[in-house]
Amino acid sequence: MTRADEITQIIKSKIEKFVPQSDLSEVGQVVSVGDGVVRAWGLNGALMNELVVFDSGVVGMVLNIELEGVGIVVLGDDKLIKEGSTIKRTKKVMDVGVGEELIGRIVDPLGMPIDGRGSINYKQQRPVEVIAPGIVERQPVKEPLQTGIKAIDGMIPIGRGQRELIIGDRQTGKTAIAIDTIINQQKEPPEKRPICIYVAIGQKEMSVARTAKILEENGAMNYTIVVSASASEPAPLLYLAPYSGCAIGEYFMWKGKAVLVIYDDLSKHAQAYRQMSLLLRRPPGREAYPGDVFYLHSRLLERACKLSDKNGGGSLTALPIIETQANDVSAYIPTNVISITDGQIYLEPSLFYAGIRPAVNVGISVSRVGGSAQLKAMRQVAGRLRTDLAQYNELQAFAQFSSDLDKNTLDFIKRGQRLVELLKQDQYEPMDVSEEVLVLYAGTKGYLDDIELVKVRDFEKRLVACVKKNCPSLLEEIVKKKELNAEIEEKIKKTIEDFKSRFH
């Protein structure tokens, strides 16, 4: 059996007869090809991440530089490449088209439109891999990014420029939270509205089309870009997708705009990288993951930031999604991404199946930044919400084993049950921040304690509708003042009490 290095020597001797040594830095020849990966001899001057062109017109990206040649991942159909084919350098690193013309479109990781609405005429390109802005170029995260989801805006707030991980088993509502957050951005005034980029990695094309349709129906495609590398695409395109999405977002960030990027999901991204690495014969790292998956995701997520005013004050908020297996948050990839991000929203299957949706586990979920970016009014009403719910969960577990509980404990459990009911929310129905403040005030101040549990959500819906109809100025005042002074608080109390007296 002929070994790969023997094949290399044979090709090398043949090439040296016909190709001058000086041309070897620009030209190479395919030694082997398969599974989207090419091993080539020559290309002595090639750079990491450089684009190369095969004689069939297919492009590739240099990912390995070795003594006896280079390892190239094919960004297209590898069936068009044969052993002995010629490869030429382009002398430019992998880049993607960026610009306003992308808004409302669905593209692949190379920037090619896949929505059937014609080609895109790019005026500018950006490298897909850049070094993240340094500390001096940033400023602290201090502006809220409202998701429209009560449980998150109240207890796990997200700030513009933050990296907040959404983690949980499959089918626990991870993507639903991301989509609701995109839909909720239309409540922002146009000049402050973030450009949203949804990066779909390894999903079925049908799922991506469905997501795009939901965004379209809710009027969100006017400020959204979808980057899709579907499950049927080769691994190199799945690997490239999040970096392309981030590069597209950075174009808007450096123009002083707010950007929200959702990576759905990075578990499949790591699998694509692993597949490529094994084929490129990269040295295996920890837990048999070739190379280091930590660096794979850290260099992507570090690019999320809030730029300093001197740099235009733009921001890029990242919401990476990670899928766990059987609740195992301590597995290799989840712990990697938890340590890179500024907090995580953990969705628990048992809560999801119990009908508590979004199924946010209050105990494990945390935001390490958002509190300083949270609206002061929200902080005033939801300050105790988190600890109250955590205590309620403990007491409820304890109450199962004890029949005689004192009145205080029973009252606490009663309120906890109503708060859990209040935090339930239907999909694609994000709430305005002033409405969230209103209903959370009613819950945390005990106005729901004597309402029947089954009527809590009806109370909430009718309360919001009543205030919108009869007292819209109150909601406007909450948003304008951003905090609850004595006067606003008095108005809220009176409004809730008046409504409660008529509620039946």
Coordinates of C-alpha atoms in Angstrom, one line a residue:
M1 CA 0.0 0.0 0.0
T2 CA 1.4 3.4 -1.1
R3 CA 1.7 5.9 1.8
A4 CA 0.6 9.6 1.4
D5 CA 4.2 10.9 1.7
E6 CA 5.3 8.5 -1.0
I7 CA 2.6 9.9 -3.3
T8 CA 3.7 13.4 -2.4
Q9 CA 7.3 12.5 -3.4
I10 CA 6.2 11.1 -6.8
I11 CA 4.1 14.2 -7.5
K12 CA 6.9 16.4 -6.3
S13 CA 9.4 14.9 -8.7
K14 CA 7.0 15.2 -11.6
I15 CA 6.1 18.8 -10.8
E16 CA 9.8 19.8 -10.5
K17 CA 10.5 18.6 -14.0
F18 CA 7.9 21.0 -15.5
V19 CA 7.3 23.8 -12.9
P20 CA 10.1 26.2 -12.0
Q21 CA 10.9 26.3 -8.2
S22 CA 10.0 30.0 -8.1
D23 CA 6.4 29.2 -9.2
L24 CA 5.8 26.7 -6.4
S25 CA 4.9 29.4 -4.0
E26 CA 2.0 30.4 -6.2
V27 CA 0.9 27.0 -7.7
G28 CA 0.2 23.6 -6.1
Q29 CA -1.2 20.3 -7.1
V30 CA -3.8 18.0 -5.5
V31 CA -2.3 15.0 -3.8
S32 CA -5.6 13.6 -2.4
V33 CA -9.2 14.7 -2.2
G34 CA -12.3 13.5 -0.3
D35 CA -15.0 14.5 2.1
G36 CA -14.5 18.2 1.3
V37 CA -10.8 18.2 2.2
V38 CA -7.8 18.5 -0.1
R39 CA -4.2 17.7 0.7
A40 CA -2.0 19.5 -1.8
W41 CA 1.7 19.9 -2.5
G42 CA 3.2 23.2 -3.5
L43 CA 1.6 26.6 -2.6
N44 CA 4.7 27.4 -0.5
G45 CA 3.7 31.1 -0.1
A46 CA 0.1 30.3 1.0
L47 CA -1.3 32.1 4.1
M48 CA -3.7 30.8 6.7
N49 CA -7.4 31.3 5.7
E50 CA -6.3 32.2 2.2
L51 CA -8.6 31.6 -0.7
V52 CA -7.3 29.3 -3.4
V53 CA -8.9 28.4 -6.8
F54 CA -8.8 24.9 -8.3
D55 CA -8.6 24.5 -12.1
S56 CA -12.3 23.5 -12.2
G57 CA -13.3 26.9 -10.7
V58 CA -14.1 25.6 -7.3
V59 CA -12.7 27.7 -4.4
G60 CA -11.1 26.4 -1.2
M61 CA -9.6 27.8 2.0
V62 CA -6.2 27.0 3.4
L63 CA -6.5 25.7 7.0
N64 CA -3.3 23.7 7.5
I65 CA 0.2 24.7 6.5
E66 CA 2.6 21.8 6.7
L67 CA 6.2 20.9 5.6
E68 CA 5.1 18.7 2.8
G69 CA 2.2 21.0 1.6
V70 CA -1.1 22.4 2.7
G71 CA -4.5 21.2 3.8
I72 CA -7.4 22.9 2.1
V73 CA -11.1 22.8 2.9
V74 CA -13.3 22.9 -0.2
L75 CA -16.1 25.6 -0.3
G76 CA -18.1 23.8 -2.9
D77 CA -18.4 20.5 -4.7
D78 CA -15.3 18.4 -4.2
K79 CA -16.4 15.9 -6.9
L80 CA -15.2 18.5 -9.5
I81 CA -11.6 18.1 -8.1
K82 CA -9.3 15.3 -9.2
E83 CA -5.9 14.1 -8.0
G84 CA -3.2 16.0 -9.9
S85 CA -5.5 19.1 -10.5
T86 CA -3.7 22.5 -10.3
I87 CA -4.4 25.0 -7.5
K88 CA -3.6 28.7 -7.7
R89 CA -3.4 31.3 -4.9
T90 CA -5.6 34.3 -4.9
K91 CA -3.5 36.2 -2.3
K92 CA -6.5 37.3 -0.4
V93 CA -7.9 35.9 2.9
M94 CA -11.4 34.6 3.1
D95 CA -13.9 37.4 3.1
V96 CA -17.7 38.0 2.7
G97 CA -19.8 40.7 1.1
V98 CA -21.3 43.2 3.7
G99 CA -23.6 46.2 3.5
E100 CA -27.2 47.5 3.8
E101 CA -28.2 45.5 0.7
L102 CA -28.1 42.3 2.8
I103 CA -31.0 43.4 5.0
G104 CA -34.1 41.3 4.5
R105 CA -32.1 38.6 2.6
I106 CA -31.2 35.0 3.2
V107 CA -27.6 34.2 2.2
D108 CA -25.1 31.3 2.5
P109 CA -21.8 31.7 4.4
L110 CA -20.1 32.9 1.2
G111 CA -22.6 35.7 0.9
M112 CA -24.5 34.1 -2.0
P113 CA -28.3 34.7 -1.9
I114 CA -30.4 31.6 -1.5
D115 CA -33.8 33.2 -1.2
G116 CA -34.5 33.2 -5.0
R117 CA -34.7 37.0 -5.1
G118 CA -31.8 37.7 -7.4
S119 CA -28.1 38.5 -6.9
I120 CA -26.7 41.0 -4.4
N121 CA -24.4 43.7 -5.7
Y122 CA -21.8 44.1 -2.9
K123 CA -19.9 47.4 -2.6
Q124 CA -17.8 46.2 0.3
Q125 CA -16.1 43.0 1.6
R126 CA -14.9 42.1 5.1
P127 CA -12.6 39.3 6.2
V128 CA -14.5 36.6 8.1
E129 CA -11.9 36.3 10.7
V130 CA -10.6 39.5 12.5
I131 CA -9.1 40.1 15.9
A132 CA -11.7 41.3 18.4
P133 CA -11.6 45.0 19.5
G134 CA -9.3 45.5 22.5
I135 CA -10.3 46.8 25.9
V136 CA -9.4 50.4 25.1
E137 CA -11.7 50.3 22.0
R138 CA -14.7 49.2 24.2
Q139 CA -16.9 50.7 26.9
P140 CA -19.0 49.0 29.6
V141 CA -22.4 47.5 28.7
K142 CA -25.0 49.9 30.0
E143 CA -27.9 49.9 27.5
P144 CA -30.6 47.3 27.8
L145 CA -31.6 44.9 24.9
Q146 CA -35.2 44.1 25.6
T147 CA -36.2 40.6 24.7
G148 CA -39.9 41.1 25.4
I149 CA -39.9 38.0 27.6
K150 CA -40.9 38.8 31.2
A151 CA -38.8 36.1 32.8
I152 CA -35.6 37.2 31.0
D153 CA -36.0 41.0 31.1
G154 CA -37.0 40.8 34.8
M155 CA -34.4 38.2 36.1
I156 CA -31.7 37.6 33.5
P157 CA -31.5 41.0 31.7
I158 CA -29.3 41.3 28.5
G159 CA -27.4 44.5 27.7
R160 CA -26.3 45.7 24.2
G161 CA -22.8 44.3 23.6
Q162 CA -23.2 41.3 26.0
R163 CA -22.8 37.6 25.2
E164 CA -25.6 35.6 26.7
L165 CA -25.8 31.9 26.2
I166 CA -29.1 30.1 25.6
I167 CA -28.6 26.5 26.7
G168 CA -30.8 23.4 27.1
D169 CA -31.8 20.0 25.6
R170 CA -33.3 19.8 22.2
Q171 CA -36.8 21.0 21.8
T172 CA -37.0 23.1 25.0
G173 CA -37.7 26.4 23.3
K174 CA -34.1 27.8 22.7
T175 CA -34.8 29.1 19.2
A176 CA -38.2 30.4 20.3
I177 CA -36.5 32.8 22.7
A178 CA -34.1 34.0 20.0
I179 CA -36.9 34.6 17.5
D180 CA -39.1 36.4 20.0
T181 CA -36.1 38.7 20.8
I182 CA -35.7 39.5 17.1
I183 CA -39.5 40.2 16.8
N184 CA -39.4 42.4 19.9
Q185 CA -36.8 44.8 18.3
Q186 CA -39.5 46.4 16.1
K187 CA -40.8 48.1 19.3
E188 CA -37.6 50.1 19.3
P189 CA -37.6 53.5 17.4
P190 CA -36.0 53.0 13.9
E191 CA -32.8 54.9 14.7
K192 CA -32.1 52.7 17.8
R193 CA -33.4 49.4 16.4
P194 CA -30.7 46.7 16.2
I195 CA -29.9 45.0 12.9
C196 CA -30.6 41.3 13.7
I197 CA -28.6 38.5 12.1
Y198 CA -29.8 34.9 12.5
V199 CA -27.1 32.3 11.7
A200 CA -28.6 28.9 11.1
I201 CA -25.9 26.2 11.4
G202 CA -26.7 22.6 10.3
Q203 CA -30.5 23.0 10.3
K204 CA -32.9 21.6 7.8
E205 CA -33.6 24.0 4.9
M206 CA -37.3 23.7 5.7
S207 CA -36.7 24.9 9.3
V208 CA -34.8 27.9 8.1
A209 CA -37.5 28.7 5.6
R210 CA -40.1 28.4 8.4
T211 CA -38.1 30.7 10.6
A212 CA -37.8 33.3 7.8
K213 CA -41.5 33.1 7.2
I214 CA -42.3 33.7 10.9
L215 CA -40.0 36.8 10.9
E216 CA -41.6 38.0 7.6
E217 CA -45.2 37.6 9.0
N218 CA -44.2 39.5 12.1
G219 CA -42.6 42.4 10.2
A220 CA -39.1 41.5 11.4
M221 CA -37.4 40.8 8.1
N222 CA -37.2 44.6 7.5
Y223 CA -34.2 44.7 9.8
T224 CA -33.0 41.0 9.8
I225 CA -30.4 39.1 7.8
V226 CA -30.5 35.2 7.7
V227 CA -27.2 33.4 7.2
S228 CA -27.9 29.7 6.5
A229 CA -25.5 26.7 6.2
S230 CA -28.0 23.8 6.1
A231 CA -27.4 20.2 7.2
S232 CA -26.9 19.2 3.6
E233 CA -24.0 21.6 3.0
P234 CA -20.4 20.4 3.4
A235 CA -18.7 20.8 6.9
P236 CA -16.5 23.8 5.8
L237 CA -19.6 25.9 5.1
L238 CA -21.0 25.0 8.5
Y239 CA -17.7 26.0 10.1
L240 CA -17.6 29.3 8.2
A241 CA -21.3 30.3 8.9
P242 CA -20.9 32.0 12.3
Y243 CA -17.8 33.9 11.3
S244 CA -19.5 35.2 8.2
G245 CA -22.6 36.3 10.3
C246 CA -20.3 38.0 12.8
A247 CA -18.4 39.8 9.9
I248 CA -21.7 41.1 8.5
G249 CA -22.7 42.3 11.9
E250 CA -19.4 44.1 12.5
Y251 CA -19.9 46.2 9.4
F252 CA -23.0 47.7 11.0
M253 CA -21.4 47.9 14.5
W254 CA -18.5 50.0 13.2
K255 CA -21.0 52.3 11.5
G256 CA -22.3 53.1 15.1
K257 CA -25.4 50.8 14.9
A258 CA -26.6 48.2 17.4
V259 CA -26.5 44.6 16.1
L260 CA -27.9 41.4 17.5
V261 CA -26.4 38.1 16.3
I262 CA -27.9 34.7 17.1
Y263 CA -25.8 31.6 16.5
D264 CA -28.2 28.6 16.2
D265 CA -26.4 26.4 17.3
L266 CA -22.7 26.2 18.2
S267 CA -22.9 22.5 19.0
K268 CA -23.3 21.7 15.3
H269 CA -20.6 24.2 14.6
A270 CA -18.2 22.3 16.8
Q271 CA -19.1 19.0 15.2
A272 CA -18.4 20.4 11.7
Y273 CA -15.0 21.7 13.0
R274 CA -14.3 18.2 14.4
Q275 CA -15.1 16.5 11.1
M276 CA -12.8 18.9 9.2
S277 CA -10.0 18.6 11.8
L278 CA -10.0 14.8 11.7
L279 CA -9.9 14.8 7.9
L280 CA -7.1 17.4 7.9
R281 CA -5.3 15.2 10.5
R282 CA -4.9 17.9 13.0
P283 CA -3.5 16.8 16.4
P284 CA -6.3 15.7 18.8
G285 CA -6.8 17.9 21.8
R286 CA -8.8 17.4 25.0
E287 CA -11.5 14.8 25.1
A288 CA -10.6 13.7 21.5
Y289 CA -11.6 17.1 20.1
P290 CA -9.0 17.9 17.4
G291 CA -7.4 21.3 17.9
D292 CA -9.1 23.2 20.6
V293 CA -12.8 24.0 20.4
F294 CA -12.4 26.6 23.1
Y295 CA -10.4 28.8 20.8
L296 CA -12.9 28.1 18.0
H297 CA -15.7 29.7 19.9
S298 CA -13.8 32.2 22.0
R299 CA -12.4 34.0 19.0
L300 CA -15.9 34.2 17.6
L301 CA -17.7 35.4 20.8
E302 CA -15.0 37.9 21.9
R303 CA -16.0 39.9 18.8
A304 CA -19.2 40.9 20.6
C305 CA -18.8 44.2 22.4
K306 CA -20.0 47.7 23.0
L307 CA -17.6 50.1 21.2
S308 CA -16.4 53.3 22.8
D309 CA -18.0 56.6 21.8
K310 CA -14.8 57.5 20.0
N311 CA -15.3 54.4 17.8
G312 CA -18.9 55.3 17.1
G313 CA -20.6 53.6 20.1
G314 CA -21.9 50.7 18.0
S315 CA -22.6 47.4 19.7
L316 CA -22.7 43.7 18.8
T317 CA -24.8 41.5 21.1
A318 CA -24.3 37.7 20.7
L319 CA -26.8 35.1 21.7
P320 CA -25.1 31.7 21.1
I321 CA -27.3 28.6 21.4
I322 CA -25.9 25.3 22.7
E323 CA -27.7 22.0 22.8
T324 CA -27.1 19.8 25.8
Q325 CA -27.5 16.0 26.0
A326 CA -29.7 14.8 28.8
N327 CA -29.3 18.0 30.9
D328 CA -25.5 17.6 31.0
V329 CA -24.4 21.2 31.4
S330 CA -21.0 20.1 32.6
A331 CA -20.0 18.4 29.3
Y332 CA -17.0 19.7 27.3
I333 CA -18.6 22.2 24.8
P334 CA -21.3 23.6 27.2
T335 CA -18.6 24.4 29.9
N336 CA -16.4 26.0 27.2
V337 CA -19.1 28.4 26.0
I338 CA -20.4 29.1 29.6
S339 CA -16.9 30.2 30.5
I340 CA -16.6 32.5 27.4
T341 CA -20.1 34.2 27.8
D342 CA -21.4 36.7 30.3
G343 CA -24.1 34.5 31.6
Q344 CA -26.6 31.8 30.5
I345 CA -30.3 31.2 30.1
Y346 CA -30.8 27.6 31.0
L347 CA -34.0 25.9 29.7
E348 CA -35.1 22.8 31.6
P349 CA -37.0 20.0 29.9
S350 CA -39.0 19.1 33.1
L351 CA -40.3 22.7 33.3
F352 CA -41.1 22.7 29.6
Y353 CA -43.1 19.5 29.8
A354 CA -44.9 20.9 32.9
G355 CA -46.2 23.7 30.7
I356 CA -44.0 26.4 32.1
R357 CA -42.9 28.2 29.0
P358 CA -40.4 29.8 28.6
A359 CA -38.9 26.9 30.7
V360 CA -36.2 29.1 32.3
N361 CA -34.5 27.5 35.3
V362 CA -34.0 30.5 37.7
G363 CA -31.4 28.7 39.8
I364 CA -28.8 28.1 37.1
S365 CA -29.6 31.0 34.8
V366 CA -27.6 34.2 35.3
S367 CA -26.6 37.4 33.7
R368 CA -23.2 38.7 34.7
V369 CA -23.7 42.1 33.0
G370 CA -27.3 42.9 32.2
G371 CA -28.2 44.2 35.7
S372 CA -26.1 47.3 35.1
A373 CA -27.9 47.8 31.7
Q374 CA -31.4 47.0 33.1
L375 CA -34.1 49.7 33.1
K376 CA -34.3 51.1 36.6
A377 CA -38.1 50.7 36.7
M378 CA -37.6 47.0 35.9
R379 CA -35.0 46.6 38.6
Q380 CA -37.4 48.2 41.1
V381 CA -40.2 45.8 40.5
A382 CA -38.2 42.6 39.7
G383 CA -35.4 43.0 42.2
R384 CA -36.8 40.4 44.6
L385 CA -38.4 38.2 41.9
R386 CA -35.4 36.0 41.4
T387 CA -34.7 35.2 45.0
D388 CA -38.5 34.8 45.7
L389 CA -38.8 32.2 42.9
A390 CA -35.6 30.4 44.0
Q391 CA -37.0 30.2 47.6
Y392 CA -40.4 29.1 46.4
N393 CA -38.8 26.2 44.4
E394 CA -37.0 25.1 47.6
L395 CA -40.1 25.4 49.8
Q396 CA -42.3 23.6 47.3
A397 CA -40.0 20.6 47.3
F398 CA -40.0 20.7 51.1
A399 CA -43.8 21.1 51.3
Q400 CA -44.3 17.8 49.5
F401 CA -43.0 16.0 52.6
S402 CA -44.7 18.1 55.2
S403 CA -48.5 18.4 55.8
D404 CA -48.6 21.1 58.5
L405 CA -47.0 24.3 57.3
D406 CA -47.3 27.7 59.1
K407 CA -49.3 30.5 57.5
N408 CA -46.2 32.5 56.3
T409 CA -44.9 29.5 54.4
L410 CA -48.3 28.8 52.9
D411 CA -48.6 32.4 51.8
F412 CA -45.1 32.4 50.3
I413 CA -45.9 29.2 48.3
K414 CA -49.2 30.7 47.2
R415 CA -47.4 33.8 45.9
G416 CA -44.7 31.7 44.2
Q417 CA -47.3 29.7 42.3
R418 CA -48.8 32.9 41.0
L419 CA -45.4 34.4 40.0
V420 CA -44.6 31.2 38.1
E421 CA -48.0 31.4 36.3
L422 CA -47.4 35.1 35.6
L423 CA -44.0 34.5 34.0
K424 CA -45.6 32.1 31.4
Q425 CA -45.7 33.6 28.0
D426 CA -46.9 32.5 24.6
Q427 CA -44.5 32.2 21.6
Y428 CA -44.2 35.1 19.2
E429 CA -45.9 37.5 21.7
P430 CA -43.1 39.6 23.1
M431 CA -44.3 42.3 25.5
D432 CA -43.4 46.0 25.7
V433 CA -41.1 46.8 28.6
S434 CA -43.7 49.2 30.2
E435 CA -46.3 46.3 30.2
E436 CA -43.7 44.0 31.7
V437 CA -43.1 46.5 34.6
L438 CA -46.9 46.8 35.1
V439 CA -47.7 43.1 35.4
L440 CA -44.5 42.3 37.4
Y441 CA -45.5 45.1 39.8
A442 CA -48.9 43.4 40.3
G443 CA -47.2 40.1 40.9
T444 CA -44.4 41.1 43.3
K445 CA -46.6 43.5 45.4
G446 CA -49.1 40.7 46.1
Y447 CA -52.1 41.9 44.0
L448 CA -52.4 38.4 42.6
D449 CA -52.3 36.6 45.9
D450 CA -56.1 36.2 46.2
I451 CA -56.7 35.6 42.5
E452 CA -57.5 32.0 41.5
L453 CA -54.4 30.4 40.0
V454 CA -56.2 29.5 36.7
K455 CA -57.3 33.1 36.3
V456 CA -53.8 34.7 36.7
R457 CA -53.0 34.9 33.0
D458 CA -56.5 36.1 32.2
F459 CA -56.0 38.9 34.8
E460 CA -52.7 39.8 33.3
K461 CA -54.1 40.0 29.7
R462 CA -57.1 42.0 30.7
L463 CA -55.1 44.4 32.9
V464 CA -52.7 45.2 30.1
A465 CA -55.6 45.7 27.6
C466 CA -57.4 47.9 30.1
V467 CA -54.4 50.2 30.7
K468 CA -53.6 50.4 27.0
K469 CA -57.2 51.5 26.3
N470 CA -57.9 53.8 29.3
C471 CA -54.5 55.0 30.5
P472 CA -51.9 54.7 27.7
S473 CA -50.1 57.8 29.2
L474 CA -49.0 55.7 32.2
L475 CA -47.1 53.2 30.0
E476 CA -45.5 56.1 28.1
E477 CA -44.5 57.7 31.4
I478 CA -42.8 54.4 32.6
V479 CA -40.7 54.3 29.4
K480 CA -39.9 58.0 29.4
K481 CA -38.9 58.3 33.1
K482 CA -37.2 54.8 33.1
E483 CA -37.8 54.6 36.8
L484 CA -40.8 54.4 39.2
N485 CA -41.0 57.6 41.3
A486 CA -43.6 58.0 44.0
E487 CA -46.1 59.6 41.6
I488 CA -45.9 56.9 38.9
E489 CA -46.0 54.2 41.6
E490 CA -49.2 55.7 43.1
K491 CA -50.8 55.8 39.6
I492 CA -49.8 52.1 39.0
K493 CA -51.3 51.1 42.4
K494 CA -54.5 53.0 41.8
T495 CA -54.9 51.5 38.2
I496 CA -54.3 47.9 39.4
E497 CA -56.7 48.3 42.4
D498 CA -59.4 49.9 40.3
F499 CA -59.1 47.1 37.7
K500 CA -59.0 44.4 40.4
S501 CA -62.2 45.6 42.0
R502 CA -64.0 45.1 38.6
F503 CA -62.2 41.8 37.7
H504 CA -64.3 38.6 38.1

